Tab-separated table of C-alpha atoms and ligand atoms in Angstrom:
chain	number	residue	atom	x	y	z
A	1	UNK	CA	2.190	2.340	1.546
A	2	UNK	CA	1.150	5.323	3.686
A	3	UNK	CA	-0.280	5.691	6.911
A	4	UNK	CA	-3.341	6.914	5.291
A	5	UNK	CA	-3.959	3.975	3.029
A	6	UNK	CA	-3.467	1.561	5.882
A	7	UNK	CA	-6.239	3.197	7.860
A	8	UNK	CA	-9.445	1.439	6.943
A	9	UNK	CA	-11.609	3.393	9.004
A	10	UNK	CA	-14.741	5.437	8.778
A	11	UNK	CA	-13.810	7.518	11.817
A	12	UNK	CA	-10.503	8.983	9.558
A	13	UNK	CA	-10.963	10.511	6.658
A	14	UNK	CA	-9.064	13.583	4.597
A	15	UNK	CA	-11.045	16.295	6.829
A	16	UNK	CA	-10.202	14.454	10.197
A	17	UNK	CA	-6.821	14.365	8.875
A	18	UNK	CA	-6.713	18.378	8.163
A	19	UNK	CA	-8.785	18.898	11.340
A	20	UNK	CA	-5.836	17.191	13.541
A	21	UNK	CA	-3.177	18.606	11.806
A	22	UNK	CA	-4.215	22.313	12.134
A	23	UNK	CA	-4.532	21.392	15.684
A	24	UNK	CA	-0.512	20.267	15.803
A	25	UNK	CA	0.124	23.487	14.007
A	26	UNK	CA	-1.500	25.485	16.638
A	27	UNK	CA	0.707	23.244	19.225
A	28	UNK	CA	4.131	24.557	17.154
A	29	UNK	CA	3.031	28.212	17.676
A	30	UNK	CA	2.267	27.539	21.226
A	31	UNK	CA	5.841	26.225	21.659
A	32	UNK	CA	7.313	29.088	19.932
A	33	UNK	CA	5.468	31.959	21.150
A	34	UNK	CA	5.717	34.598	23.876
A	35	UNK	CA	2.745	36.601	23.761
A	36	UNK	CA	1.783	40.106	25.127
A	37	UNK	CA	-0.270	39.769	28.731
A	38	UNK	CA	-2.807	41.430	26.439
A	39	UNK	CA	-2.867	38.839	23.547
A	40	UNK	CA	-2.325	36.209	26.490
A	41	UNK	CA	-5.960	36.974	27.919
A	42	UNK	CA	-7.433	37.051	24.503
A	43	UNK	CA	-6.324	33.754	23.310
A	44	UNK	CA	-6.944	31.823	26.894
A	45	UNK	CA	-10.211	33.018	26.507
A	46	UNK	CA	-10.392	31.633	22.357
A	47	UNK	CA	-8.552	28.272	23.268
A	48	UNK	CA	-11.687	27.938	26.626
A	49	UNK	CA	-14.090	28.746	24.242
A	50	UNK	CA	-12.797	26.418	21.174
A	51	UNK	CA	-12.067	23.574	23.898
A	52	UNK	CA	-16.221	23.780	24.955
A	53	UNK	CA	-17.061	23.613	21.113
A	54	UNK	CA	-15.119	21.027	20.544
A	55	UNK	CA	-15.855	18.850	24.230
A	56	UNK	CA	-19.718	19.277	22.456
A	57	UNK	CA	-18.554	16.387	20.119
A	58	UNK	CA	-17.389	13.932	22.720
A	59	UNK	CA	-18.088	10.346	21.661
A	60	UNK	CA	-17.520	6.860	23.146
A	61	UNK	CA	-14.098	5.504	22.978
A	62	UNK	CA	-14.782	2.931	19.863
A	63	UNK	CA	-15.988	5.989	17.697
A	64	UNK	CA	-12.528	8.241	18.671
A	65	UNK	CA	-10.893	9.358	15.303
A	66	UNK	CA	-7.985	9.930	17.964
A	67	UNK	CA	-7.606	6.149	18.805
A	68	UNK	CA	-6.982	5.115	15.079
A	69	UNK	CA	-5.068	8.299	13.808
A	70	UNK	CA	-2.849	8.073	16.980
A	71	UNK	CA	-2.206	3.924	16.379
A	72	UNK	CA	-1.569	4.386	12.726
A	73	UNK	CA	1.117	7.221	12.347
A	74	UNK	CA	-1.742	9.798	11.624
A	75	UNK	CA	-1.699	13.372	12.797
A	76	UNK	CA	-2.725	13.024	16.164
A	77	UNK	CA	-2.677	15.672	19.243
A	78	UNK	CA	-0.114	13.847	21.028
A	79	UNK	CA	1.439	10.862	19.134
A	80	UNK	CA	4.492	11.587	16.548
A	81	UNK	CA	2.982	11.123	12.665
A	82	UNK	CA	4.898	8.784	10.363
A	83	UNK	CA	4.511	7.204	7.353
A	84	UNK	CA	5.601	3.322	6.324
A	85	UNK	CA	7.044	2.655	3.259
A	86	UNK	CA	8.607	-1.128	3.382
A	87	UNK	CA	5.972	-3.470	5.643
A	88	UNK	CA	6.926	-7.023	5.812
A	89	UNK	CA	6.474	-9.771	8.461
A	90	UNK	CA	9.552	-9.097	10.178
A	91	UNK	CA	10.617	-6.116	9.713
A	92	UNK	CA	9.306	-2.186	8.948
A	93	UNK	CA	10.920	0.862	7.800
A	94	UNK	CA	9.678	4.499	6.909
A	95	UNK	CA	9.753	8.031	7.643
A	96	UNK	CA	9.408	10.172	10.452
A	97	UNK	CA	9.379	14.016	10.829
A	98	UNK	CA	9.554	15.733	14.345
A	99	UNK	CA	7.304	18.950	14.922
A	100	UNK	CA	8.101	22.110	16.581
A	101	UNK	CA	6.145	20.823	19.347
A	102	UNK	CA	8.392	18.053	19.721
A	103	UNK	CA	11.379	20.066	20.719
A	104	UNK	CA	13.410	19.855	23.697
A	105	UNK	CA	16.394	21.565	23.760
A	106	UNK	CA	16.554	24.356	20.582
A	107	UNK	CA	15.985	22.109	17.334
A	108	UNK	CA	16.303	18.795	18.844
A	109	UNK	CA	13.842	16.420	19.855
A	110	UNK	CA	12.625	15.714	23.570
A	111	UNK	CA	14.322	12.093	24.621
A	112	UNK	CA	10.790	11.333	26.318
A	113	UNK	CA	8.856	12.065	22.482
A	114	UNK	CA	11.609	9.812	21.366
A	115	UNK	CA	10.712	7.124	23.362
A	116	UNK	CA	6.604	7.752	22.273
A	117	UNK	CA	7.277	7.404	18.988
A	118	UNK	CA	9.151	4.225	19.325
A	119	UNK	CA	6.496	2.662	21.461
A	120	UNK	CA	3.556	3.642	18.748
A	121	UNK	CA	5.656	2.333	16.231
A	122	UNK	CA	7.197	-0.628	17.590
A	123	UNK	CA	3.748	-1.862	19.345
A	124	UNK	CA	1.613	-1.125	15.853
A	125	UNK	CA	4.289	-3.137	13.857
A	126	UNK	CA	4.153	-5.509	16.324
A	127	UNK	CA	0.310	-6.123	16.220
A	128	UNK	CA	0.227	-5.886	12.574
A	129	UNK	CA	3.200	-8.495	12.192
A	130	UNK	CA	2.498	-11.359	14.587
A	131	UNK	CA	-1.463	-10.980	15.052
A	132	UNK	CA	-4.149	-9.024	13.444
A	133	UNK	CA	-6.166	-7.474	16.189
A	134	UNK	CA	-3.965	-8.819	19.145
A	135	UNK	CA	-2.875	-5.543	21.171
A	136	UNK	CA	0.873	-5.984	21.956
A	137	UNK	CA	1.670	-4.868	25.411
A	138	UNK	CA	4.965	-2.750	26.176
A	139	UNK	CA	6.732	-4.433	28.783
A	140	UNK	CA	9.842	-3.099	28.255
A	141	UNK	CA	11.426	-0.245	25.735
A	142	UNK	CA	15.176	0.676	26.323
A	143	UNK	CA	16.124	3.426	24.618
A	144	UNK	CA	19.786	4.501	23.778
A	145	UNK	CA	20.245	8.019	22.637
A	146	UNK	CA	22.933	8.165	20.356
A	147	UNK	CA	23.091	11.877	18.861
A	148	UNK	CA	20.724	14.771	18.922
A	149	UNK	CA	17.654	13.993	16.844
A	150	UNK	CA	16.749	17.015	14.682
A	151	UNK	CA	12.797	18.228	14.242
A	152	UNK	CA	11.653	19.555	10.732
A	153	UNK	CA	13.142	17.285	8.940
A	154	UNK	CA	12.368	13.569	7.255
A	155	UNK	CA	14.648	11.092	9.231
A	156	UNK	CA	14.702	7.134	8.968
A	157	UNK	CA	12.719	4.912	11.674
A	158	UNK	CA	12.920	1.065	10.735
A	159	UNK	CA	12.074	-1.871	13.325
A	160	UNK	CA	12.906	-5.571	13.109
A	161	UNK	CA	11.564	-8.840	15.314
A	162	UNK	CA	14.104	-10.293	16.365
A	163	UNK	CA	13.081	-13.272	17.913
A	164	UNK	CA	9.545	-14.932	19.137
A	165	UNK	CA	9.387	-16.477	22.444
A	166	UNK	CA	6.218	-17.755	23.056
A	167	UNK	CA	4.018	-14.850	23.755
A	168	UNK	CA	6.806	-12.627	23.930
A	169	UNK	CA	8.510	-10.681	20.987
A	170	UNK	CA	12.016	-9.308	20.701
A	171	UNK	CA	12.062	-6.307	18.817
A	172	UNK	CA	15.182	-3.564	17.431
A	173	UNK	CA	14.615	-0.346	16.420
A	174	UNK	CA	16.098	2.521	15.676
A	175	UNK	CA	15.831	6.084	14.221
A	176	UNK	CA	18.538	7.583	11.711
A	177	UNK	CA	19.083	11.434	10.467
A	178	UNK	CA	20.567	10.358	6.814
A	179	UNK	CA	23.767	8.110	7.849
A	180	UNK	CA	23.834	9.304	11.696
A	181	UNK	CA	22.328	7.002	14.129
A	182	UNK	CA	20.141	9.136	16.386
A	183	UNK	CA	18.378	6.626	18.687
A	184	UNK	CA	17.990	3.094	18.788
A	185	UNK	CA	15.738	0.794	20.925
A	186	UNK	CA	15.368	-2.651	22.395
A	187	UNK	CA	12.048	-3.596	23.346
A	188	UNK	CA	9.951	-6.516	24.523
A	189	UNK	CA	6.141	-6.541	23.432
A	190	UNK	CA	4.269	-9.881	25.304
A	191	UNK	CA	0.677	-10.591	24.084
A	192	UNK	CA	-2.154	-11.017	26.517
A	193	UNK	CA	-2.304	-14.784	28.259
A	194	UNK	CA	-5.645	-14.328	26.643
A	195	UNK	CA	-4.948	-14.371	23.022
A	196	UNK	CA	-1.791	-15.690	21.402
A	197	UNK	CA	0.327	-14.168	18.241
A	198	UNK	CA	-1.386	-16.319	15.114
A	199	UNK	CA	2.404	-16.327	14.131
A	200	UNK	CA	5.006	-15.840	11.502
A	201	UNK	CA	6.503	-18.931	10.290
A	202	UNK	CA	10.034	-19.044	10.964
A	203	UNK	CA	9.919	-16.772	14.116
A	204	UNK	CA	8.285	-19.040	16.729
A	205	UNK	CA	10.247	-21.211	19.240
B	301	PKZ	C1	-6.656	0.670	12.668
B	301	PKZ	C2	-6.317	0.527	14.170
B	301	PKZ	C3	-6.446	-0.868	14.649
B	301	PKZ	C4	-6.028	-1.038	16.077
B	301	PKZ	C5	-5.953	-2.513	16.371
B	301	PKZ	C6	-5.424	-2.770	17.740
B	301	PKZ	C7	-3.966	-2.843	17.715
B	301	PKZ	C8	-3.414	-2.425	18.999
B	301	PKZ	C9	-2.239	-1.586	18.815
B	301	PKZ	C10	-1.371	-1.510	19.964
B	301	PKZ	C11	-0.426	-0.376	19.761
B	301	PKZ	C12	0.173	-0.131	21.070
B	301	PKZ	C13	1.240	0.822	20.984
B	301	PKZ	C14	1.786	1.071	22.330
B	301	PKZ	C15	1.817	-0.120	23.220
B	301	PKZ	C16	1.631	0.302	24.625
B	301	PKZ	O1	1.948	1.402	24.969
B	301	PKZ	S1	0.947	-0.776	25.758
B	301	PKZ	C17	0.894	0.219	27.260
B	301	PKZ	C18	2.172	0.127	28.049
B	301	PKZ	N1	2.350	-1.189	28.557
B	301	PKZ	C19	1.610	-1.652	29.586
B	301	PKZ	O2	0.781	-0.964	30.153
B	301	PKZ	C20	1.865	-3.083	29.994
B	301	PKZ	C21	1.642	-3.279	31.486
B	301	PKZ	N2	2.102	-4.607	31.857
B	301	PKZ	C22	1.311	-5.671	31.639
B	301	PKZ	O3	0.158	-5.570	31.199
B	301	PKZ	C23	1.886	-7.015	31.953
B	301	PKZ	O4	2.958	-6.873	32.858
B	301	PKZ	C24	2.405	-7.748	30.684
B	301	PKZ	C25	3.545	-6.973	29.984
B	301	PKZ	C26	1.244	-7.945	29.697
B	301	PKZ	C27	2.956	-9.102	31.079
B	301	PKZ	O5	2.021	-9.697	31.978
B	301	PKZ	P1	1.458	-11.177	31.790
B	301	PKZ	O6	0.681	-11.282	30.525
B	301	PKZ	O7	0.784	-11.523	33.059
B	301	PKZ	O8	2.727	-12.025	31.541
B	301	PKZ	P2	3.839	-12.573	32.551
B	301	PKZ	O9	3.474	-13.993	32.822
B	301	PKZ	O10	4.098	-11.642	33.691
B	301	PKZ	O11	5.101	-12.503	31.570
B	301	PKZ	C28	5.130	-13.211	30.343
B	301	PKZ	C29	6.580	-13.383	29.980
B	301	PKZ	O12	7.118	-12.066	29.727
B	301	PKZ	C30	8.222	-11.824	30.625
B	301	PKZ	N3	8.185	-10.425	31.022
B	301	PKZ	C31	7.091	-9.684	31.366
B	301	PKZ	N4	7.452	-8.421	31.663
B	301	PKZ	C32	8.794	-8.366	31.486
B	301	PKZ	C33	9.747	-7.330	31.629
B	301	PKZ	N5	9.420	-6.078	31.990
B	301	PKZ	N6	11.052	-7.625	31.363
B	301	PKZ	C34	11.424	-8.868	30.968
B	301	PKZ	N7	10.554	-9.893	30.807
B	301	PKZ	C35	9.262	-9.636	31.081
B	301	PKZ	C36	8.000	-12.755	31.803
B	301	PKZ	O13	9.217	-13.046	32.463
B	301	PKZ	C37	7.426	-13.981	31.105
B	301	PKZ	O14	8.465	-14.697	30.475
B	301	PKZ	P3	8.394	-16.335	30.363
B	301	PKZ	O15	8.343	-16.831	31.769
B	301	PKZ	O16	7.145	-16.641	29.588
B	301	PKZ	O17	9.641	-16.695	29.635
């Protein structure tokens, strides 16, 4: 199952999704260019006048293509796009592919987009698993780097619960280039006092 087909939304559709992803296009040739002081002016004065075009279709938060793209793996301007293949109740795997954008050092990703991605991941998984509609709260995400993780490429991202502790939930993750562990996390997600997980059987104390 994609991202896409998860997305049951009228605010996302095949033209918000091209419209987003030109936009993380333009943020890869950003990162990679050096432009002329001439050129410079030119385009600060195009990316002005295309920010005022596009602040004339601002909209309240409930109606922000950017809030359901971003929570589902969808192109987004900021969050890291992935795509979930295996979706059960305790566990999650898929694909992931870091842009140019992403990049710290030369061809490797920035630790702190790392860290993003697990946190969009993990927390989506988490609501998805344990309570439809609950928001799962971060409270903590430890993240071990284990080797450089490489952009441009399809790696592995997979995330397991494992354990449920009331309102809080245990969760492992970690991120893979083929057979090379590139970074792994440990996170707790705790649901509001206000709402509780409807479950998993099995899981619970
Ligand atoms: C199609 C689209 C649909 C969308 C549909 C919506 C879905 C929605 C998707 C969400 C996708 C989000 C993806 C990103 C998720 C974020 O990024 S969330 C933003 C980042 N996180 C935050 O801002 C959280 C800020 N912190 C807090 O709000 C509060 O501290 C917390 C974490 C909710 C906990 O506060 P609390 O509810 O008052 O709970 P509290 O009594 O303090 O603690 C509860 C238990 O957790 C333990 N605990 C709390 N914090 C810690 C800690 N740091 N370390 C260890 N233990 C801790 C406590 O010791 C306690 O344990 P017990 O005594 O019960 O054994």
């Amino acid at each position: 199952m994609t991202a896409a087909e998860r997305v049951d939304d009228q605010h996302v559709d095949d033209r918000y999704l091209d419209y987003a992803g030109s936009f993380n296009r333009l943020e890869d040739e950003v990162c990679l260019a050096a432009p002329p002081e001439s050129a410079m002016s030119e385009l600060t004065a195009d990316f002005s006048a295309l920010a005022a075009r596009v602040a004339e279709h601002r909209v309240d938060y409930d109606r922000r293509p950017t809030r359901y793209a971003g929570m589902s793996g969808l192109p987004h301007p900021i969050l890291v796009p992935y795509e979930v293949h295996e979706d059960g109740p305790t566990s999650t795997s898929g694909t992931v592919e870091f842009g140019l954008r992403h990049m710290g050092n030369e061809n490797v990703v920035h630790g702190g987009i790392i860290s993003m991605m697990f946190d969009d991941f993990i927390g989506m998984f988490v609501s998805r698993s344990l309570g439809s509609g609950s928001s799962a709260r971060t409270a903590y995400l430890n993240v071990d780097y284990r080797s450089m993780t490489p952009v441009g490429r399809p790696l592995s991202v997979s995330a397991e619960i494992a354990s449920v502790q009331g309102r809080k939930a245990f969760v492992e993750a970690r991120i893979c280039d083929g057979e090379t562990l590139c970074a792994e996390a440990h996170a707790l997600f705790v649901c509001p006092a206000d709402q509780m997980w409807p479950g998993v059987a099995g899981l619970g104390d």
